[in-house]
Short mmCIF file of C-alpha atoms in Angstrom, two decimals:
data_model
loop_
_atom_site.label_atom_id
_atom_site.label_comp_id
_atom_site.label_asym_id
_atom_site.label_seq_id
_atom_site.Cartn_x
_atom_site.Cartn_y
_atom_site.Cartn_z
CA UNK A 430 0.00 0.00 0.00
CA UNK A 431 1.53 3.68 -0.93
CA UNK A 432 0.59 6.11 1.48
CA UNK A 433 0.71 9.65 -0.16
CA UNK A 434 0.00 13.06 2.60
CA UNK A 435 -2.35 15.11 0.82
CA UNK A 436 -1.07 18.17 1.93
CA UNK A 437 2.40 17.73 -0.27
CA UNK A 438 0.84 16.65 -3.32
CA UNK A 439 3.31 13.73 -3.51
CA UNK A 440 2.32 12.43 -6.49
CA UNK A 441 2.51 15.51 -8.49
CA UNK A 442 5.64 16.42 -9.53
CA UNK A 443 6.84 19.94 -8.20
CA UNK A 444 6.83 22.71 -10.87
CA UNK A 445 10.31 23.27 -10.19
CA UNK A 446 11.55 20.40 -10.60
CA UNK A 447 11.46 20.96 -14.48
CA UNK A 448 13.13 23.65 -15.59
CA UNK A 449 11.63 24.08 -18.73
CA UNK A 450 8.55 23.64 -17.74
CA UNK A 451 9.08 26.16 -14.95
CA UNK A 452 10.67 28.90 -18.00
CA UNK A 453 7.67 28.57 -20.03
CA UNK A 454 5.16 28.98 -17.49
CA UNK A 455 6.92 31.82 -15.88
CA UNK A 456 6.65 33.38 -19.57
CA UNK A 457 2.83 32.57 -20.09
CA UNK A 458 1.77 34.74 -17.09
CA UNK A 459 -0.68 32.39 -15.12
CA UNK A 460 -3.38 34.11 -13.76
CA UNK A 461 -3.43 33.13 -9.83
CA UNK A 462 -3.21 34.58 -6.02
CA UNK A 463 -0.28 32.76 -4.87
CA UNK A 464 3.15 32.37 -6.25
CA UNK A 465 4.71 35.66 -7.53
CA UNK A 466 7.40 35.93 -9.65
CA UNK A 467 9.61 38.80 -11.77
CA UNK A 468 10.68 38.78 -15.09
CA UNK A 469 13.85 40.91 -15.97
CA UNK A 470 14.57 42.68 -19.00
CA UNK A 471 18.31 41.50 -17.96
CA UNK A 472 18.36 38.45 -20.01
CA UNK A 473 21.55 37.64 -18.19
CA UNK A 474 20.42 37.82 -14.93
CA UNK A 475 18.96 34.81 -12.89
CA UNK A 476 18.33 36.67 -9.60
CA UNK A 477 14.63 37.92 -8.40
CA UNK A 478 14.46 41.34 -9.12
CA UNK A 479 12.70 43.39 -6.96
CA UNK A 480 9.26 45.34 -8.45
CA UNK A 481 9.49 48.68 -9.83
CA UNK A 482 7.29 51.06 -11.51
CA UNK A 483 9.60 50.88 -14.91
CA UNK A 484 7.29 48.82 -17.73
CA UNK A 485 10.21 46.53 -18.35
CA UNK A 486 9.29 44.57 -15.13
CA UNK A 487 6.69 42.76 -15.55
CA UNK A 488 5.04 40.36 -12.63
CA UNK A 489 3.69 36.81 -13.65
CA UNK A 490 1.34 34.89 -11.47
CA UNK A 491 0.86 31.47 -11.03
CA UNK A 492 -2.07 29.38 -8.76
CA UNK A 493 -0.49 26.54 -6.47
CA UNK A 494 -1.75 22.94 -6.58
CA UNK A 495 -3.05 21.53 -3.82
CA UNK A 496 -4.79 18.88 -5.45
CA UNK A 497 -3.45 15.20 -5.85
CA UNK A 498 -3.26 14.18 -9.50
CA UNK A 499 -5.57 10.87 -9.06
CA UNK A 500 -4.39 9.67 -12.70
CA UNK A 501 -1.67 8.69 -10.82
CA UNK A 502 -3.37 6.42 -8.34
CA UNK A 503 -3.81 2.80 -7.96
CA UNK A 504 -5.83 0.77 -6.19
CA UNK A 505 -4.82 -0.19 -2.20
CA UNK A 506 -3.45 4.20 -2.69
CA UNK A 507 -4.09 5.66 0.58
CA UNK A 508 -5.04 9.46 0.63
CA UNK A 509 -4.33 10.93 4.63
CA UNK A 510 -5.68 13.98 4.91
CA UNK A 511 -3.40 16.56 7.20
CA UNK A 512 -6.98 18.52 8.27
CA UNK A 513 -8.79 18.41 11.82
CA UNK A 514 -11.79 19.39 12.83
CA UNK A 515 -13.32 19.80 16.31
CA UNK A 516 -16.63 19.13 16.15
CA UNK A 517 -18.94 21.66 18.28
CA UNK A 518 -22.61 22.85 19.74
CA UNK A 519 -22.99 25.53 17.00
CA UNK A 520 -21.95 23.16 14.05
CA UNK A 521 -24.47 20.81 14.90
CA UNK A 522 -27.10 23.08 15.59
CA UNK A 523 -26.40 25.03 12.35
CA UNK A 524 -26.65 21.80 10.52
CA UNK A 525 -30.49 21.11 12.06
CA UNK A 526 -31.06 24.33 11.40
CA UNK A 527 -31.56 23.47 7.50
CA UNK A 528 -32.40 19.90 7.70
CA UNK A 529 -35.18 18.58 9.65
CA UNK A 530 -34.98 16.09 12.32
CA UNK A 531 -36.59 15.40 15.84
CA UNK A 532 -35.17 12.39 17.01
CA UNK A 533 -34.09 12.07 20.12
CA UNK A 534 -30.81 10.36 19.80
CA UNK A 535 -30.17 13.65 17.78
CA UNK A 536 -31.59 16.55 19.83
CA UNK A 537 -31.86 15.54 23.57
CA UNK A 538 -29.06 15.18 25.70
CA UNK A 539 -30.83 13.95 28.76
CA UNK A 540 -32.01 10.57 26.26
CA UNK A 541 -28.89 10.29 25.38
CA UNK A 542 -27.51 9.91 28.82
CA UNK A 543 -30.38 7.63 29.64
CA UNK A 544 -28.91 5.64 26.63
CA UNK A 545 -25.62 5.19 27.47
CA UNK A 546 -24.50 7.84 25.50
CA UNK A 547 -22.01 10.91 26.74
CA UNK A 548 -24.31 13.44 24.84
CA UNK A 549 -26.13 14.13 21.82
CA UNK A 550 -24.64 12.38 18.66
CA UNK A 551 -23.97 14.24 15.26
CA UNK A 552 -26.63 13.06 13.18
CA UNK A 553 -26.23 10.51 10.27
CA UNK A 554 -26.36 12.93 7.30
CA UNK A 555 -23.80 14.84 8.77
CA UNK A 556 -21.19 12.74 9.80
CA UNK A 557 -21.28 10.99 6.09
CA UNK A 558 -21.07 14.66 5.26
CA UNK A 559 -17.90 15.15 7.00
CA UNK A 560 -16.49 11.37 5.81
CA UNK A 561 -16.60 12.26 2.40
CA UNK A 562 -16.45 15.64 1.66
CA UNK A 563 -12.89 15.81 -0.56
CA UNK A 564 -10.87 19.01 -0.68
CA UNK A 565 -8.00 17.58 -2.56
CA UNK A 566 -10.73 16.21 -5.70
CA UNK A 567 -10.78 19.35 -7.56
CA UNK A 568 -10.65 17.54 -10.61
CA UNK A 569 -13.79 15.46 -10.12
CA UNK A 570 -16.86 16.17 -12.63
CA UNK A 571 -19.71 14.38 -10.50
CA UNK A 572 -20.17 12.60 -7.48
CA UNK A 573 -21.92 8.94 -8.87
CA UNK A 574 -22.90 7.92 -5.35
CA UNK A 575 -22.22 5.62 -2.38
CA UNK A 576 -22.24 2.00 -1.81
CA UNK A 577 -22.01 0.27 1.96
CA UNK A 578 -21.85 3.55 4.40
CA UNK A 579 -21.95 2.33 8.22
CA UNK A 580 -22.12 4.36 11.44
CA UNK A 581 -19.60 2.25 13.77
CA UNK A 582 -19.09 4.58 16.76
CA UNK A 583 -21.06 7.90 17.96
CA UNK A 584 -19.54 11.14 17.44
CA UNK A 585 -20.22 14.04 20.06
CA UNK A 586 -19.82 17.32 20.47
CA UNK A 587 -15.87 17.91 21.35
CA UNK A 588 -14.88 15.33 18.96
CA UNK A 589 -11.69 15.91 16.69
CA UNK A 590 -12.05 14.28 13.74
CA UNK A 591 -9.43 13.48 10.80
CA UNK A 592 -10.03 11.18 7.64
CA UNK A 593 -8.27 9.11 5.57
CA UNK A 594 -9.22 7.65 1.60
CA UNK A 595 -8.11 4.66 0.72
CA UNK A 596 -8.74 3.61 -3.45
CA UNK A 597 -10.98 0.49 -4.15
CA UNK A 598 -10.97 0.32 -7.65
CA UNK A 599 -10.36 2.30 -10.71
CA UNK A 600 -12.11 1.74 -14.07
CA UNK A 601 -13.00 3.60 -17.73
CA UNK A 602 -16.34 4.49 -18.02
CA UNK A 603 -17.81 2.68 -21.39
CA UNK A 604 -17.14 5.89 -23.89
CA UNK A 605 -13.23 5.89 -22.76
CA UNK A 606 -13.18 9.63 -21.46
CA UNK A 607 -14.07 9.33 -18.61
CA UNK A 608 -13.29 6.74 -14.76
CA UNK A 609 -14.80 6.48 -12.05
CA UNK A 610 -12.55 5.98 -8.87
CA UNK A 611 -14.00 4.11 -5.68
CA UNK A 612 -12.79 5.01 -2.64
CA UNK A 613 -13.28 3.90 0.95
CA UNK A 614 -13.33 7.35 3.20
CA UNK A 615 -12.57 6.81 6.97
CA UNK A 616 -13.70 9.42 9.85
CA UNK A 617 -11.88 8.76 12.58
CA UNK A 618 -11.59 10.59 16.07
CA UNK A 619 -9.17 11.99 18.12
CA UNK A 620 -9.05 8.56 19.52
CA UNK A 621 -8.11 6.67 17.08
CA UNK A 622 -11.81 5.37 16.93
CA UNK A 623 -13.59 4.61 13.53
CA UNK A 624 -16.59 6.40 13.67
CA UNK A 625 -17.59 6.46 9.79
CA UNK A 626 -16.65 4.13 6.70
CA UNK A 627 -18.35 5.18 3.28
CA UNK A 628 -17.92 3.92 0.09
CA UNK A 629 -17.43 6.93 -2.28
CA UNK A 630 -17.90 7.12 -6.08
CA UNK A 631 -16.84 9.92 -8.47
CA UNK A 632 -16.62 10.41 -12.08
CA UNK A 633 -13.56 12.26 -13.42
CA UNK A 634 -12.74 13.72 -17.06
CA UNK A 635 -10.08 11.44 -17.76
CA UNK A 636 -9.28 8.07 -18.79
CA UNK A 637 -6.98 5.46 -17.21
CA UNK A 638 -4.29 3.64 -18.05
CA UNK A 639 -5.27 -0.03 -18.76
CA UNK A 640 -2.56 -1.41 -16.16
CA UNK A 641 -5.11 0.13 -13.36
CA UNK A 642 -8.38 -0.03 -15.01
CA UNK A 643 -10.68 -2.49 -13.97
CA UNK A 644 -9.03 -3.55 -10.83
CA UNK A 645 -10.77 -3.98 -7.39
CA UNK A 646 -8.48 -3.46 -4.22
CA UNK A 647 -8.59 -5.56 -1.07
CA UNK A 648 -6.82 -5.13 2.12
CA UNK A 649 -6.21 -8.93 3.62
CA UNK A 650 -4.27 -7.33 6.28
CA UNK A 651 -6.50 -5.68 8.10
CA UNK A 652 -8.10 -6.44 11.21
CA UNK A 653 -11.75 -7.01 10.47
CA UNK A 654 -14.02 -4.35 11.71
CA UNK A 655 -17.19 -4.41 13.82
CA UNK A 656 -19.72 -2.14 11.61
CA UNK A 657 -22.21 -2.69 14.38
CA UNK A 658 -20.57 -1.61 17.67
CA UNK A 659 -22.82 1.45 17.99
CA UNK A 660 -25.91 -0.22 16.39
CA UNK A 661 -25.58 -3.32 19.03
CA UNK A 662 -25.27 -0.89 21.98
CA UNK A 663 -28.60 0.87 20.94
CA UNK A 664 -30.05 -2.68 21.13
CA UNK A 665 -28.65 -3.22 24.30
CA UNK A 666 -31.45 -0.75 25.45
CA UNK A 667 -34.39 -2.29 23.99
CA UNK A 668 -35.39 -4.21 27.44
CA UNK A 669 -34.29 -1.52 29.84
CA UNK A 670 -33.71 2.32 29.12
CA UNK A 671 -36.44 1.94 26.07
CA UNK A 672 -38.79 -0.43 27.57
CA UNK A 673 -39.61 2.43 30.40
CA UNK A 674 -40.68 4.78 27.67
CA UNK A 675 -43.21 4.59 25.21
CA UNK A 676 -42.69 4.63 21.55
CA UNK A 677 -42.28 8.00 19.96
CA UNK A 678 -42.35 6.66 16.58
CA UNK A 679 -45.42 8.37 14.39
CA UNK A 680 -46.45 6.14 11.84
CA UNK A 681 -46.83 1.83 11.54
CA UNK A 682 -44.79 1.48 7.96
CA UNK A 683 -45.36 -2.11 6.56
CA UNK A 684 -43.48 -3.97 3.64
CA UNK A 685 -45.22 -3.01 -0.09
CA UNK A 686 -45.51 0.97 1.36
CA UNK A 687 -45.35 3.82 -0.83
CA UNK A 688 -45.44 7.02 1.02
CA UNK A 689 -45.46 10.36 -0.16
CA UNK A 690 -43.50 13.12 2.05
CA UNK A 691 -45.09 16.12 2.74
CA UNK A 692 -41.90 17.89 3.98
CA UNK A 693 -39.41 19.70 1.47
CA UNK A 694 -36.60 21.96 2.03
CA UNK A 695 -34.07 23.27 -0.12
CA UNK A 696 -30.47 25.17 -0.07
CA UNK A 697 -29.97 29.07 -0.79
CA UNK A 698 -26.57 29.63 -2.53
CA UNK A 699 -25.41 31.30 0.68
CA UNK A 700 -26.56 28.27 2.74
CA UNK A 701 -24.94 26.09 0.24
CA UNK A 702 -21.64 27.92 0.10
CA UNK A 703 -21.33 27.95 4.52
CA UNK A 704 -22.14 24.19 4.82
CA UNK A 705 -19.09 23.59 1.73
CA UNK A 706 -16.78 25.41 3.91
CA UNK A 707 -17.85 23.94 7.26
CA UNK A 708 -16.53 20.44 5.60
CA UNK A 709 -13.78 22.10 3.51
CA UNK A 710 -14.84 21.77 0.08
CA UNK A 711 -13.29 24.04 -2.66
CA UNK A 712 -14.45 22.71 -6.08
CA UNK A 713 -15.56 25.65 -7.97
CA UNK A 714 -18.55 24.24 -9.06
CA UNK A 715 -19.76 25.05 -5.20
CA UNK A 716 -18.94 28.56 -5.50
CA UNK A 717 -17.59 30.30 -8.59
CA UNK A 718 -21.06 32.42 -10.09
CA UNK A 719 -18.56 34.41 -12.51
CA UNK A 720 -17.52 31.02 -14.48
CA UNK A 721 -21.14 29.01 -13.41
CA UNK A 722 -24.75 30.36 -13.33
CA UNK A 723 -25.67 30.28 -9.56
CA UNK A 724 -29.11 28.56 -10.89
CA UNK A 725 -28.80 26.32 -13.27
CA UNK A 726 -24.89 25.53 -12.94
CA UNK A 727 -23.76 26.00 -9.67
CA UNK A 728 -24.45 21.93 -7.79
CA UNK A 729 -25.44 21.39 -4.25
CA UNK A 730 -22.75 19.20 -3.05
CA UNK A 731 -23.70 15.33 -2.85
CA UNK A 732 -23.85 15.26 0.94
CA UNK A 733 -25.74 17.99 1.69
CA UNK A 734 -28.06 16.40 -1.73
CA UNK A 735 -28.32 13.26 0.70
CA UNK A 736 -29.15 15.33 3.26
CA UNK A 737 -32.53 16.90 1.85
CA UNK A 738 -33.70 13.67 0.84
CA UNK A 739 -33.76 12.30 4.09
CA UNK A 740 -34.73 15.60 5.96
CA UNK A 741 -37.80 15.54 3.69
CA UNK A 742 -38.55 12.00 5.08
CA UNK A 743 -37.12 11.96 8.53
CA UNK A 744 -40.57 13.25 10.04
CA UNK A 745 -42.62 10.00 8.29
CA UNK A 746 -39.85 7.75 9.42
CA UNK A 747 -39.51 9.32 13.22
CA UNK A 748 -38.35 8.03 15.49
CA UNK A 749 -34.45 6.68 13.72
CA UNK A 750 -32.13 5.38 16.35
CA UNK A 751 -29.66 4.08 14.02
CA UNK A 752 -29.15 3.87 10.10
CA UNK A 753 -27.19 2.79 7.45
CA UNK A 754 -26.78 2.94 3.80
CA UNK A 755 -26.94 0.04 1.50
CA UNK A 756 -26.43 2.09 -2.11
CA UNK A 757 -27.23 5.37 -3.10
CA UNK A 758 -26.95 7.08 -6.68
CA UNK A 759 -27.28 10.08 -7.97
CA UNK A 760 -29.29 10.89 -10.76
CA UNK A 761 -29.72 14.51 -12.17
CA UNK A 762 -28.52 17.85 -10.86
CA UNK A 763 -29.76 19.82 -7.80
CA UNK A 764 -29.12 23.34 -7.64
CA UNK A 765 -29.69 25.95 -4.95
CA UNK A 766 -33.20 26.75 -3.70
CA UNK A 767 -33.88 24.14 -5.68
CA UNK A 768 -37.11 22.13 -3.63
CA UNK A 769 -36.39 18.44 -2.78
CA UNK A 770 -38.61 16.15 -1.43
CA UNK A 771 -39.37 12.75 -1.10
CA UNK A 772 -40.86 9.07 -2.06
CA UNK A 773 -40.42 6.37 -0.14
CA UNK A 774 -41.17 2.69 -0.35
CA UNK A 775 -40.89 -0.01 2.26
CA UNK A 776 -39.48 -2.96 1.25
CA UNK A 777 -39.06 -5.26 4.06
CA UNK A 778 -39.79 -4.86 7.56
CA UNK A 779 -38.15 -7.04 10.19
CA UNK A 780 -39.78 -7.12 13.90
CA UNK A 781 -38.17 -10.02 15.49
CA UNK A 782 -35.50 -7.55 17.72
CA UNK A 783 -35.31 -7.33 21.19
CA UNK A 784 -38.33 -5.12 22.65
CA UNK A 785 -40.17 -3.44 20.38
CA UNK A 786 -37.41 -2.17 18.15
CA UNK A 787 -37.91 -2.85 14.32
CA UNK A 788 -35.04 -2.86 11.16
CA UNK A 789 -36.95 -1.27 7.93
CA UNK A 790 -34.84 -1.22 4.81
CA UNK A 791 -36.60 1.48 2.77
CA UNK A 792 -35.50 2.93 -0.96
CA UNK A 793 -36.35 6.95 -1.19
CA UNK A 794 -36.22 8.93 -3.91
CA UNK A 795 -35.18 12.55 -3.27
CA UNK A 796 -37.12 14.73 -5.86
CA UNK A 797 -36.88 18.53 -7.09
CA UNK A 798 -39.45 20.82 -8.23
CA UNK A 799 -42.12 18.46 -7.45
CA UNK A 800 -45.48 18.92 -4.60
CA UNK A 801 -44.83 15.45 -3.60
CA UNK A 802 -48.08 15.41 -1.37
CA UNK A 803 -50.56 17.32 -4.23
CA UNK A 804 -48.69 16.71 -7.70
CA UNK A 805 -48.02 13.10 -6.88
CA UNK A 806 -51.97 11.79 -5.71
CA UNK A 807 -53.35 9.51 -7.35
CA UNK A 808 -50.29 9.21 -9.42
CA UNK A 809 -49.13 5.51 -10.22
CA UNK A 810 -44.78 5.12 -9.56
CA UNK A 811 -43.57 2.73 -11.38
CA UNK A 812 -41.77 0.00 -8.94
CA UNK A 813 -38.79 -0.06 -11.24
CA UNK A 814 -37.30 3.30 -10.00
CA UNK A 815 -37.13 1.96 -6.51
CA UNK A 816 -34.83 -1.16 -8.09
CA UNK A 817 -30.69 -0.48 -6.72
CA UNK A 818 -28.62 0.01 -9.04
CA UNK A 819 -30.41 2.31 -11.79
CA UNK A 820 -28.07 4.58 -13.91
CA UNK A 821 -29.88 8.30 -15.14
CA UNK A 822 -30.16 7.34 -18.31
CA UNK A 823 -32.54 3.85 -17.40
CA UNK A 824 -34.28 6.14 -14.90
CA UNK A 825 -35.16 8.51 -17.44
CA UNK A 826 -36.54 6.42 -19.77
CA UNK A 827 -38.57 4.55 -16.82
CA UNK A 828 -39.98 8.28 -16.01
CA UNK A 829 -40.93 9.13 -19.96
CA UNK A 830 -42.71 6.10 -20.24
CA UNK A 831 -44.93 5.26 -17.18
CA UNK A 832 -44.45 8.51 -14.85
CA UNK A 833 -43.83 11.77 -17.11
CA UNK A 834 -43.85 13.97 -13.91
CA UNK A 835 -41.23 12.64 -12.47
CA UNK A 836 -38.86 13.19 -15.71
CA UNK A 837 -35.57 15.09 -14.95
CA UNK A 838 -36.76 15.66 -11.40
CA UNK A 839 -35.01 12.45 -9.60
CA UNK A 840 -32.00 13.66 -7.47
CA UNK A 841 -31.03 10.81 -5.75
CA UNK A 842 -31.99 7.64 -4.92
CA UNK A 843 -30.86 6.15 -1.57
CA UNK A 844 -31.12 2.39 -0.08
CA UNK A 845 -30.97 2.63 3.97
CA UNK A 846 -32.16 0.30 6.72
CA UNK A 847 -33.34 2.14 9.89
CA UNK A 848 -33.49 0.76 13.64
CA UNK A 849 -36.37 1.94 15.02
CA UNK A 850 -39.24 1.72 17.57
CA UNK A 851 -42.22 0.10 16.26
CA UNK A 852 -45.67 1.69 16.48
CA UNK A 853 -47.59 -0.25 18.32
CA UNK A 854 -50.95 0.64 19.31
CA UNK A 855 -52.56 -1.97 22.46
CA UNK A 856 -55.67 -3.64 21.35
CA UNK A 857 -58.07 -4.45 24.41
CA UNK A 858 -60.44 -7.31 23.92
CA UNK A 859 -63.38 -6.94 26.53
#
């Protein structure tokens, strides 16, 4: 396994370390805000001359490269990110702030206590947030989606989380411009402590050599991980902390269920640009409005896309203790104040836990511009858009042929199953 610090750009190689290279750039004038240089009308002299306000000194600009050149990757690469970030009160309430959720586990400290837990933990959509957001991927086109995405450990206010990328596989998408590049994205706290492992994919404009394409890494080294420490201590609960309480959750769901959300939120550009930051993201498709129209160019960055979709259905679904992703794919663009909501349909429903918890595994579609709750009544969805696995261009045709409403307006599609309490309601037989 290479190992490659992000913050060095080790795989690049530095500018000057070719000298022709560095010559001919120095002459094109690069437009950029960091490295300044002179040029001297003494064609015999190699020192830096210092600015003057004579026109024969001319000073040439040129933007430094923070980003690793991932043509140069293979998989079993790992990426470490030199970053940190201490997670706190106002980050976690500025995130609820703009999506919806009331569950416990999320929003009451006392609960948590009650649970076993130190304090309130940073909610799902976040923490995936903060696992995968890239700052060195500049170069990326679109975020595809995620496979297997497991919370393994609770993060709390006070953490200090770093993260680490490790490649999976590399392969050339079917026209030959393009590969997509799977990655495994570990949170981890100041502890040493997994807390998050997502599996990431993007599509990038360039192709790959055929020695890399197509090949799928596995670590046989490592020490196999528990993905359901924090998941079995929530269980732990069902007879004792959870069994003194009654159910909080709203609604029985039942396997064959199609519900439509009535919740939707959306982004503003400013909200979009202050969460990007908050998890470090620079691609300029987040922020630059000179180069991208802010409303039909600039793109809503795929976590805080994920995070809509299941805002718009956490209030349906309440009360989550505990989730995880199975798959998730994104389908067509969302773009600030754009209005997502949601579809969701229960596909299996499995009671036989300890108390009365319940595992659902539940597909949702996150959809824009739509009035889920009025435009979507008495509306048939065709069951093959909830199938795993669906590319935009099968989804699409799905939509044009049995559900024209729903054309060009699938975001995402997400796969989850969700621990929670079951709604039970006592019958009394007198």
């Amino acid at each position: 396994m290479r190992i490659f610090a992000v913050a060095h750009s080790s795989i690049r190689r530095p500018l000057w370390a070719d000298k022709t290279l560095f010559s001919r750039r120095l002459h094109q004038g690069l437009n950029g805000s960091a490295a300044v240089r002179i040029q001297s009308s003494d064609s015999n002299s190699n020192a830096t001359q210092t600015p003057t306000t004579t026109s024969a000194n001319l000073l040439y600009g040129s933007p430094l490269d923070h980003a690793i050149d991932l043509r140069n990757v293979r998989p079993g690469d790992r990426l470490d990110i030199p970053y940190e970030l201490t997670v706190s009160d106002t980050l976690q309430d500025f995130w609820s702030a703009a999506f919806f959720d009331q569950s416990r586990i999320h929003s009451s400290t006392p609960f948590c206590r009650k649970m076993g837990l130190q304090d309130r933990v940073l909610p799902f959509s976040l923490a995936l947030f903060l696992t995968s957001s890239m700052s060195h991927a500049d170069a990326a086109k679109v975020q595809v989606g995620f496979g297997k995405v497991n919370y393994l450990w609770p993060i709390f206010s006070g953490d200090t989380l770093t993260k680490a990328f490790t490649v999976n596989q590399v392969r050339n998408t079917s026209d030959g411009n393009h590969s997509i590049i799977s990655f495994t994205c570990d949170l981890i706290n100041q502890r040493g402590r997994l807390c998050m492992r997502a599996n990431k994919h993007m599509l990038f404009q360039f192709s790959l050599p055929e020695t890399t394409s197509s090949i799928t890494y596995q670590d046989e080294t490592e020490a196999p991980v528990n993905k359901h420490v924090f998941r079995d201590h929530l269980l732990s609960k069902a007879n004792t902390v959870l069994a003194e309480q009654p159910s909080h959750s709203l609604a029985r769901l039942e396997a064959g269920q199609v519900v439509l959300h009535s919740l939707s939120r959306s982004l503003t550009f400013t909200q979009t640009q202050q969460l990007a930051s908050l998890a470090r993201l620079t691609h300029e498709r987040h922020f630059d409005i000179r180069k991208y129209d802010a409303k039909t160019e600039i793109l809503v960055p795929g976590g805080l896309v994920l995070g809509l979709c299941l805002s718009a259905c956490s209030r349906d679904l309440h009360e989550v203790l505990h989730e995880e992703i199975l798959s998730s794919a994104y389908i067509n663009a969302c773009h600030p104040d754009n209005m997502v909501g949601a579809i969701s349909f229960v596909s299996a429903v499995d009671d036989n836990l300890p108390g009365d918890l319940e595992v659902v595994t539940i597909t949702t579609l996150g959809v824009k511009g739509v009035n889920v709750k009025r435009d979507l009544d008495g509306i048939g969805i065709p069951a093959a858009l909830f199938k795993p696995g669906l590319f935009t261009k099968e989804m699409e045709q799905i939509c044009k042929e049995s559900c024209p409403t729903l054309s060009n307006k699938i975001v995402i599609q997400v796969v989850r199953k969700i621990l929670r309490q079951t709604n039970h309601r006592q019958v009394f037989l007198l």
